[in-house]
């Protein structure tokens, strides 16, 4: 609407000055700029949707090919887009790892919202955090055989920043839905401490051969209890 009002004003001014030719040029330029902007936005959206579609289709091929370009190529072929994948994923397997990581984080957020919103009684903080971390770690179980490769990809120098950013967001989401409202230095220490628990449990999980990863969940509970104990001691000392 604003775009057409602007054109109307230009028409009145330029008609008075007898510059009808300039009017055509300006109106044409404004319209083409708008069309170009819309076209660029549409192209970006389409490319994003295509990438997401290919990456989602690639996940089943991780079992066979790992977190690799080959898995992505197989996903593209499955979607009938074999030529599109070429050049669309410059970081190779890292693109697939981070896509999966983000999808899992979003899934956990949905679960935590259901558990905390519109409920008569909020879950206890400690129990909620434990269950949330366990739920998030369980999401990697289907890919456990190939998960060491995914962890190695995340630790590469070129991927480290995004890896820590994703982990930080995960910790922030868990604490947020757990009801944490701290605004002081505790905000950072809580998230850093929980990140340490998450990563150590993830590593322990890779070596766990117990049924249903029972030893891993016991390890997680002990680590969280250690954090609680340390927190109490710190508060008493201070």
PDB file of C-alpha atoms in Angstrom:
ATOM      1  CA  UNK A   1       0.000   0.000   0.000  1.00  0.00           C
ATOM      2  CA  UNK A   2       2.780   2.465   0.889  1.00  0.00           C
ATOM      3  CA  UNK A   3       4.477   1.713  -2.407  1.00  0.00           C
ATOM      4  CA  UNK A   4       1.445   2.759  -4.457  1.00  0.00           C
ATOM      5  CA  UNK A   5       0.899   5.937  -2.420  1.00  0.00           C
ATOM      6  CA  UNK A   6       4.492   6.932  -3.128  1.00  0.00           C
ATOM      7  CA  UNK A   7       3.969   6.432  -6.858  1.00  0.00           C
ATOM      8  CA  UNK A   8       0.787   8.553  -6.793  1.00  0.00           C
ATOM      9  CA  UNK A   9       2.644  11.472  -5.184  1.00  0.00           C
ATOM     10  CA  UNK A  10       5.370  11.228  -7.806  1.00  0.00           C
ATOM     11  CA  UNK A  11       2.783  11.293 -10.555  1.00  0.00           C
ATOM     12  CA  UNK A  12       1.252  14.515  -9.263  1.00  0.00           C
ATOM     13  CA  UNK A  13       4.564  16.309  -8.813  1.00  0.00           C
ATOM     14  CA  UNK A  14       6.092  15.272 -12.077  1.00  0.00           C
ATOM     15  CA  UNK A  15       2.947  15.951 -14.055  1.00  0.00           C
ATOM     16  CA  UNK A  16       2.896  19.540 -12.793  1.00  0.00           C
ATOM     17  CA  UNK A  17       6.474  20.020 -13.827  1.00  0.00           C
ATOM     18  CA  UNK A  18       5.800  18.437 -17.184  1.00  0.00           C
ATOM     19  CA  UNK A  19       8.281  15.630 -16.638  1.00  0.00           C
ATOM     20  CA  UNK A  20       6.178  12.721 -17.830  1.00  0.00           C
ATOM     21  CA  UNK A  21       9.181  10.862 -19.206  1.00  0.00           C
ATOM     22  CA  UNK A  22      10.969  10.966 -15.866  1.00  0.00           C
ATOM     23  CA  UNK A  23       7.799   9.694 -14.234  1.00  0.00           C
ATOM     24  CA  UNK A  24       7.914   6.514 -16.304  1.00  0.00           C
ATOM     25  CA  UNK A  25      11.559   5.991 -15.438  1.00  0.00           C
ATOM     26  CA  UNK A  26      11.093   6.457 -11.704  1.00  0.00           C
ATOM     27  CA  UNK A  27       7.949   4.364 -11.468  1.00  0.00           C
ATOM     28  CA  UNK A  28       9.600   1.621 -13.489  1.00  0.00           C
ATOM     29  CA  UNK A  29      12.691   1.740 -11.298  1.00  0.00           C
ATOM     30  CA  UNK A  30      10.650   1.541  -8.079  1.00  0.00           C
ATOM     31  CA  UNK A  31       8.620  -1.373  -9.352  1.00  0.00           C
ATOM     32  CA  UNK A  32      11.619  -3.312 -10.590  1.00  0.00           C
ATOM     33  CA  UNK A  33      13.431  -2.791  -7.271  1.00  0.00           C
ATOM     34  CA  UNK A  34      10.418  -4.120  -5.389  1.00  0.00           C
ATOM     35  CA  UNK A  35      10.097  -7.062  -7.752  1.00  0.00           C
ATOM     36  CA  UNK A  36      13.802  -7.811  -7.426  1.00  0.00           C
ATOM     37  CA  UNK A  37      13.612  -7.704  -3.622  1.00  0.00           C
ATOM     38  CA  UNK A  38      10.624 -10.037  -3.584  1.00  0.00           C
ATOM     39  CA  UNK A  39      12.350 -12.320  -6.057  1.00  0.00           C
ATOM     40  CA  UNK A  40      15.511 -12.482  -3.939  1.00  0.00           C
ATOM     41  CA  UNK A  41      13.498 -13.245  -0.791  1.00  0.00           C
ATOM     42  CA  UNK A  42      11.546 -15.938  -2.606  1.00  0.00           C
ATOM     43  CA  UNK A  43      14.756 -17.454  -3.951  1.00  0.00           C
ATOM     44  CA  UNK A  44      16.328 -17.521  -0.486  1.00  0.00           C
ATOM     45  CA  UNK A  45      13.228 -19.145   1.007  1.00  0.00           C
ATOM     46  CA  UNK A  46      13.118 -21.736  -1.746  1.00  0.00           C
ATOM     47  CA  UNK A  47      16.804 -22.562  -1.341  1.00  0.00           C
ATOM     48  CA  UNK A  48      16.423 -22.907   2.437  1.00  0.00           C
ATOM     49  CA  UNK A  49      13.415 -25.183   2.044  1.00  0.00           C
ATOM     50  CA  UNK A  50      15.250 -27.286  -0.524  1.00  0.00           C
ATOM     51  CA  UNK A  51      18.292 -27.661   1.729  1.00  0.00           C
ATOM     52  CA  UNK A  52      16.109 -28.605   4.676  1.00  0.00           C
ATOM     53  CA  UNK A  53      14.235 -31.126   2.558  1.00  0.00           C
ATOM     54  CA  UNK A  54      17.453 -32.751   1.342  1.00  0.00           C
ATOM     55  CA  UNK A  55      19.047 -32.843   4.798  1.00  0.00           C
ATOM     56  CA  UNK A  56      15.981 -34.414   6.362  1.00  0.00           C
ATOM     57  CA  UNK A  57      15.924 -37.036   3.611  1.00  0.00           C
ATOM     58  CA  UNK A  58      19.641 -37.664   4.196  1.00  0.00           C
ATOM     59  CA  UNK A  59      19.354 -38.729   7.835  1.00  0.00           C
ATOM     60  CA  UNK A  60      18.347 -42.359   7.095  1.00  0.00           C
ATOM     61  CA  UNK A  61      21.517 -42.703   5.006  1.00  0.00           C
ATOM     62  CA  UNK A  62      23.718 -41.812   7.991  1.00  0.00           C
ATOM     63  CA  UNK A  63      23.465 -45.434   9.133  1.00  0.00           C
ATOM     64  CA  UNK A  64      25.263 -46.518   5.970  1.00  0.00           C
ATOM     65  CA  UNK A  65      27.448 -43.562   5.000  1.00  0.00           C
ATOM     66  CA  UNK A  66      27.933 -41.670   8.254  1.00  0.00           C
ATOM     67  CA  UNK A  67      27.776 -37.885   8.504  1.00  0.00           C
ATOM     68  CA  UNK A  68      29.195 -37.361   5.029  1.00  0.00           C
ATOM     69  CA  UNK A  69      28.607 -35.789   1.646  1.00  0.00           C
ATOM     70  CA  UNK A  70      27.670 -39.233   0.399  1.00  0.00           C
ATOM     71  CA  UNK A  71      24.734 -39.366   2.808  1.00  0.00           C
ATOM     72  CA  UNK A  72      23.616 -35.929   1.605  1.00  0.00           C
ATOM     73  CA  UNK A  73      23.936 -36.962  -2.034  1.00  0.00           C
ATOM     74  CA  UNK A  74      21.827 -40.041  -1.323  1.00  0.00           C
ATOM     75  CA  UNK A  75      19.207 -37.857   0.332  1.00  0.00           C
ATOM     76  CA  UNK A  76      19.131 -35.547  -2.679  1.00  0.00           C
ATOM     77  CA  UNK A  77      18.717 -38.513  -5.017  1.00  0.00           C
ATOM     78  CA  UNK A  78      15.878 -39.825  -2.882  1.00  0.00           C
ATOM     79  CA  UNK A  79      14.116 -36.480  -3.292  1.00  0.00           C
ATOM     80  CA  UNK A  80      14.720 -36.495  -7.031  1.00  0.00           C
ATOM     81  CA  UNK A  81      17.247 -33.667  -6.801  1.00  0.00           C
ATOM     82  CA  UNK A  82      20.598 -35.308  -7.594  1.00  0.00           C
ATOM     83  CA  UNK A  83      22.074 -32.266  -9.322  1.00  0.00           C
ATOM     84  CA  UNK A  84      20.896 -29.717  -6.765  1.00  0.00           C
ATOM     85  CA  UNK A  85      23.021 -30.971  -3.870  1.00  0.00           C
ATOM     86  CA  UNK A  86      26.262 -30.197  -5.694  1.00  0.00           C
ATOM     87  CA  UNK A  87      27.629 -26.967  -4.240  1.00  0.00           C
ATOM     88  CA  UNK A  88      24.672 -26.400  -1.912  1.00  0.00           C
ATOM     89  CA  UNK A  89      26.433 -27.914   1.121  1.00  0.00           C
ATOM     90  CA  UNK A  90      29.981 -26.486   1.179  1.00  0.00           C
ATOM     91  CA  UNK A  91      30.683 -27.806   4.692  1.00  0.00           C
ATOM     92  CA  UNK A  92      29.766 -31.356   3.780  1.00  0.00           C
ATOM     93  CA  UNK A  93      28.838 -33.627   6.661  1.00  0.00           C
ATOM     94  CA  UNK A  94      28.906 -30.738   9.140  1.00  0.00           C
ATOM     95  CA  UNK A  95      25.762 -29.375   7.489  1.00  0.00           C
ATOM     96  CA  UNK A  96      23.986 -32.641   8.263  1.00  0.00           C
ATOM     97  CA  UNK A  97      25.252 -32.790  11.848  1.00  0.00           C
ATOM     98  CA  UNK A  98      24.131 -29.253  12.645  1.00  0.00           C
ATOM     99  CA  UNK A  99      20.777 -29.787  10.959  1.00  0.00           C
ATOM    100  CA  UNK A 100      20.155 -32.854  13.114  1.00  0.00           C
ATOM    101  CA  UNK A 101      21.351 -31.036  16.243  1.00  0.00           C
ATOM    102  CA  UNK A 102      18.985 -28.142  15.583  1.00  0.00           C
ATOM    103  CA  UNK A 103      16.056 -30.436  14.869  1.00  0.00           C
ATOM    104  CA  UNK A 104      16.617 -32.271  18.155  1.00  0.00           C
ATOM    105  CA  UNK A 105      16.822 -29.004  20.084  1.00  0.00           C
ATOM    106  CA  UNK A 106      13.533 -27.842  18.587  1.00  0.00           C
ATOM    107  CA  UNK A 107      11.896 -31.144  19.427  1.00  0.00           C
ATOM    108  CA  UNK A 108      13.046 -30.855  23.036  1.00  0.00           C
ATOM    109  CA  UNK A 109      11.696 -27.302  23.292  1.00  0.00           C
ATOM    110  CA  UNK A 110       8.281 -28.543  22.159  1.00  0.00           C
ATOM    111  CA  UNK A 111       8.374 -31.251  24.819  1.00  0.00           C
ATOM    112  CA  UNK A 112       9.393 -28.816  27.563  1.00  0.00           C
ATOM    113  CA  UNK A 113       6.650 -26.375  26.587  1.00  0.00           C
ATOM    114  CA  UNK A 114       4.041 -29.100  26.965  1.00  0.00           C
ATOM    115  CA  UNK A 115       5.454 -30.053  30.377  1.00  0.00           C
ATOM    116  CA  UNK A 116       5.535 -26.499  31.765  1.00  0.00           C
ATOM    117  CA  UNK A 117       2.782 -24.469  30.111  1.00  0.00           C
ATOM    118  CA  UNK A 118      -0.847 -24.568  31.243  1.00  0.00           C
ATOM    119  CA  UNK A 119      -0.165 -27.065  34.022  1.00  0.00           C
ATOM    120  CA  UNK A 120      -1.510 -26.849  37.556  1.00  0.00           C
ATOM    121  CA  UNK A 121       1.799 -27.732  39.192  1.00  0.00           C
ATOM    122  CA  UNK A 122       5.232 -26.970  37.760  1.00  0.00           C
ATOM    123  CA  UNK A 123       7.700 -29.891  37.773  1.00  0.00           C
ATOM    124  CA  UNK A 124      10.500 -29.813  40.333  1.00  0.00           C
ATOM    125  CA  UNK A 125      13.578 -28.099  38.941  1.00  0.00           C
ATOM    126  CA  UNK A 126      16.094 -30.895  39.537  1.00  0.00           C
ATOM    127  CA  UNK A 127      13.849 -33.608  38.178  1.00  0.00           C
ATOM    128  CA  UNK A 128      12.874 -31.476  35.190  1.00  0.00           C
ATOM    129  CA  UNK A 129      16.497 -30.775  34.257  1.00  0.00           C
ATOM    130  CA  UNK A 130      17.472 -34.435  34.556  1.00  0.00           C
ATOM    131  CA  UNK A 131      14.538 -35.567  32.431  1.00  0.00           C
ATOM    132  CA  UNK A 132      15.217 -32.880  29.828  1.00  0.00           C
ATOM    133  CA  UNK A 133      18.895 -33.759  29.472  1.00  0.00           C
ATOM    134  CA  UNK A 134      18.038 -37.454  29.285  1.00  0.00           C
ATOM    135  CA  UNK A 135      15.345 -36.829  26.670  1.00  0.00           C
ATOM    136  CA  UNK A 136      17.765 -34.823  24.556  1.00  0.00           C
ATOM    137  CA  UNK A 137      20.509 -37.457  24.778  1.00  0.00           C
ATOM    138  CA  UNK A 138      18.068 -40.227  23.896  1.00  0.00           C
ATOM    139  CA  UNK A 139      17.515 -38.515  20.549  1.00  0.00           C
ATOM    140  CA  UNK A 140      20.994 -39.528  19.406  1.00  0.00           C
ATOM    141  CA  UNK A 141      20.536 -43.219  20.272  1.00  0.00           C
ATOM    142  CA  UNK A 142      19.342 -44.180  16.756  1.00  0.00           C
ATOM    143  CA  UNK A 143      22.632 -42.779  15.413  1.00  0.00           C
ATOM    144  CA  UNK A 144      24.862 -43.954  18.251  1.00  0.00           C
ATOM    145  CA  UNK A 145      27.113 -46.076  16.055  1.00  0.00           C
ATOM    146  CA  UNK A 146      27.990 -43.033  13.943  1.00  0.00           C
ATOM    147  CA  UNK A 147      27.805 -40.423  16.711  1.00  0.00           C
ATOM    148  CA  UNK A 148      31.560 -40.377  17.486  1.00  0.00           C
ATOM    149  CA  UNK A 149      32.038 -39.089  13.944  1.00  0.00           C
ATOM    150  CA  UNK A 150      29.441 -36.370  14.536  1.00  0.00           C
ATOM    151  CA  UNK A 151      31.181 -35.311  17.749  1.00  0.00           C
ATOM    152  CA  UNK A 152      34.533 -35.212  15.959  1.00  0.00           C
ATOM    153  CA  UNK A 153      33.052 -33.004  13.234  1.00  0.00           C
ATOM    154  CA  UNK A 154      31.710 -30.603  15.840  1.00  0.00           C
ATOM    155  CA  UNK A 155      35.127 -30.208  17.466  1.00  0.00           C
ATOM    156  CA  UNK A 156      36.867 -29.207  14.230  1.00  0.00           C
ATOM    157  CA  UNK A 157      38.193 -25.614  14.466  1.00  0.00           C
ATOM    158  CA  UNK A 158      35.965 -24.372  11.651  1.00  0.00           C
ATOM    159  CA  UNK A 159      32.881 -25.815  13.368  1.00  0.00           C
ATOM    160  CA  UNK A 160      33.698 -25.072  17.011  1.00  0.00           C
ATOM    161  CA  UNK A 161      31.883 -21.733  17.246  1.00  0.00           C
ATOM    162  CA  UNK A 162      28.613 -23.080  15.888  1.00  0.00           C
ATOM    163  CA  UNK A 163      28.930 -26.191  18.055  1.00  0.00           C
ATOM    164  CA  UNK A 164      29.292 -24.189  21.259  1.00  0.00           C
ATOM    165  CA  UNK A 165      26.524 -21.833  20.178  1.00  0.00           C
ATOM    166  CA  UNK A 166      24.148 -24.768  19.689  1.00  0.00           C
ATOM    167  CA  UNK A 167      25.118 -26.263  23.039  1.00  0.00           C
ATOM    168  CA  UNK A 168      24.671 -22.892  24.739  1.00  0.00           C
ATOM    169  CA  UNK A 169      21.195 -22.480  23.300  1.00  0.00           C
ATOM    170  CA  UNK A 170      20.283 -25.971  24.452  1.00  0.00           C
ATOM    171  CA  UNK A 171      21.393 -25.216  28.004  1.00  0.00           C
ATOM    172  CA  UNK A 172      19.607 -21.866  27.947  1.00  0.00           C
ATOM    173  CA  UNK A 173      16.365 -23.499  26.816  1.00  0.00           C
ATOM    174  CA  UNK A 174      16.526 -26.152  29.532  1.00  0.00           C
ATOM    175  CA  UNK A 175      17.160 -23.621  32.289  1.00  0.00           C
ATOM    176  CA  UNK A 176      14.492 -21.283  30.931  1.00  0.00           C
ATOM    177  CA  UNK A 177      11.772 -23.917  30.991  1.00  0.00           C
ATOM    178  CA  UNK A 178      13.051 -25.112  34.353  1.00  0.00           C
ATOM    179  CA  UNK A 179      12.015 -21.683  35.645  1.00  0.00           C
ATOM    180  CA  UNK A 180      15.434 -20.084  36.110  1.00  0.00           C
ATOM    181  CA  UNK A 181      15.159 -16.293  36.306  1.00  0.00           C
ATOM    182  CA  UNK A 182      18.649 -15.405  37.483  1.00  0.00           C
ATOM    183  CA  UNK A 183      20.171 -12.264  35.980  1.00  0.00           C
ATOM    184  CA  UNK A 184      23.504 -12.200  37.794  1.00  0.00           C
ATOM    185  CA  UNK A 185      26.687 -14.221  37.282  1.00  0.00           C
ATOM    186  CA  UNK A 186      24.768 -17.363  38.264  1.00  0.00           C
ATOM    187  CA  UNK A 187      23.108 -17.198  34.848  1.00  0.00           C
ATOM    188  CA  UNK A 188      26.452 -18.072  33.244  1.00  0.00           C
ATOM    189  CA  UNK A 189      27.684 -20.545  35.848  1.00  0.00           C
ATOM    190  CA  UNK A 190      24.472 -22.580  35.752  1.00  0.00           C
ATOM    191  CA  UNK A 191      24.603 -22.953  32.004  1.00  0.00           C
ATOM    192  CA  UNK A 192      28.317 -23.677  31.881  1.00  0.00           C
ATOM    193  CA  UNK A 193      27.976 -26.291  34.631  1.00  0.00           C
ATOM    194  CA  UNK A 194      25.053 -28.013  32.952  1.00  0.00           C
ATOM    195  CA  UNK A 195      26.914 -27.974  29.629  1.00  0.00           C
ATOM    196  CA  UNK A 196      29.768 -29.824  31.335  1.00  0.00           C
ATOM    197  CA  UNK A 197      27.345 -32.412  32.673  1.00  0.00           C
ATOM    198  CA  UNK A 198      25.720 -32.827  29.272  1.00  0.00           C
ATOM    199  CA  UNK A 199      28.994 -33.319  27.382  1.00  0.00           C
ATOM    200  CA  UNK A 200      30.487 -35.708  29.938  1.00  0.00           C
ATOM    201  CA  UNK A 201      27.289 -37.784  29.911  1.00  0.00           C
ATOM    202  CA  UNK A 202      27.299 -37.789  26.116  1.00  0.00           C
ATOM    203  CA  UNK A 203      30.866 -39.149  26.106  1.00  0.00           C
ATOM    204  CA  UNK A 204      30.020 -41.748  28.769  1.00  0.00           C
ATOM    205  CA  UNK A 205      27.044 -42.807  26.681  1.00  0.00           C
ATOM    206  CA  UNK A 206      29.251 -43.729  23.734  1.00  0.00           C
ATOM    207  CA  UNK A 207      30.889 -46.489  25.786  1.00  0.00           C
ATOM    208  CA  UNK A 208      27.791 -47.668  27.645  1.00  0.00           C
ATOM    209  CA  UNK A 209      26.730 -51.223  26.815  1.00  0.00           C
ATOM    210  CA  UNK A 210      24.048 -51.552  29.498  1.00  0.00           C
ATOM    211  CA  UNK A 211      20.408 -52.200  28.654  1.00  0.00           C
ATOM    212  CA  UNK A 212      18.538 -49.043  27.672  1.00  0.00           C
ATOM    213  CA  UNK A 213      21.682 -47.083  28.628  1.00  0.00           C
ATOM    214  CA  UNK A 214      20.747 -47.449  32.293  1.00  0.00           C
ATOM    215  CA  UNK A 215      24.330 -46.823  33.419  1.00  0.00           C
ATOM    216  CA  UNK A 216      24.344 -43.554  31.500  1.00  0.00           C
ATOM    217  CA  UNK A 217      21.240 -42.239  33.253  1.00  0.00           C
ATOM    218  CA  UNK A 218      22.713 -43.211  36.619  1.00  0.00           C
ATOM    219  CA  UNK A 219      25.901 -41.377  35.680  1.00  0.00           C
ATOM    220  CA  UNK A 220      23.833 -38.335  34.712  1.00  0.00           C
ATOM    221  CA  UNK A 221      22.002 -38.376  38.027  1.00  0.00           C
ATOM    222  CA  UNK A 222      25.275 -38.545  39.982  1.00  0.00           C
ATOM    223  CA  UNK A 223      26.751 -35.637  38.048  1.00  0.00           C
ATOM    224  CA  UNK A 224      23.678 -33.506  38.678  1.00  0.00           C
ATOM    225  CA  UNK A 225      23.790 -34.408  42.372  1.00  0.00           C
ATOM    226  CA  UNK A 226      27.434 -33.318  42.442  1.00  0.00           C
ATOM    227  CA  UNK A 227      26.421 -29.958  40.986  1.00  0.00           C
ATOM    228  CA  UNK A 228      23.716 -29.543  43.597  1.00  0.00           C
ATOM    229  CA  UNK A 229      26.168 -30.350  46.396  1.00  0.00           C
ATOM    230  CA  UNK A 230      28.790 -27.949  45.049  1.00  0.00           C
ATOM    231  CA  UNK A 231      26.153 -25.236  44.733  1.00  0.00           C
ATOM    232  CA  UNK A 232      25.084 -25.659  48.358  1.00  0.00           C
ATOM    233  CA  UNK A 233      28.681 -25.579  49.613  1.00  0.00           C
ATOM    234  CA  UNK A 234      29.422 -22.470  47.555  1.00  0.00           C
ATOM    235  CA  UNK A 235      26.388 -20.655  48.942  1.00  0.00           C
ATOM    236  CA  UNK A 236      27.353 -21.585  52.507  1.00  0.00           C
ATOM    237  CA  UNK A 237      30.922 -20.364  52.033  1.00  0.00           C
ATOM    238  CA  UNK A 238      29.814 -17.090  50.460  1.00  0.00           C
TER     239      UNK A 238
END
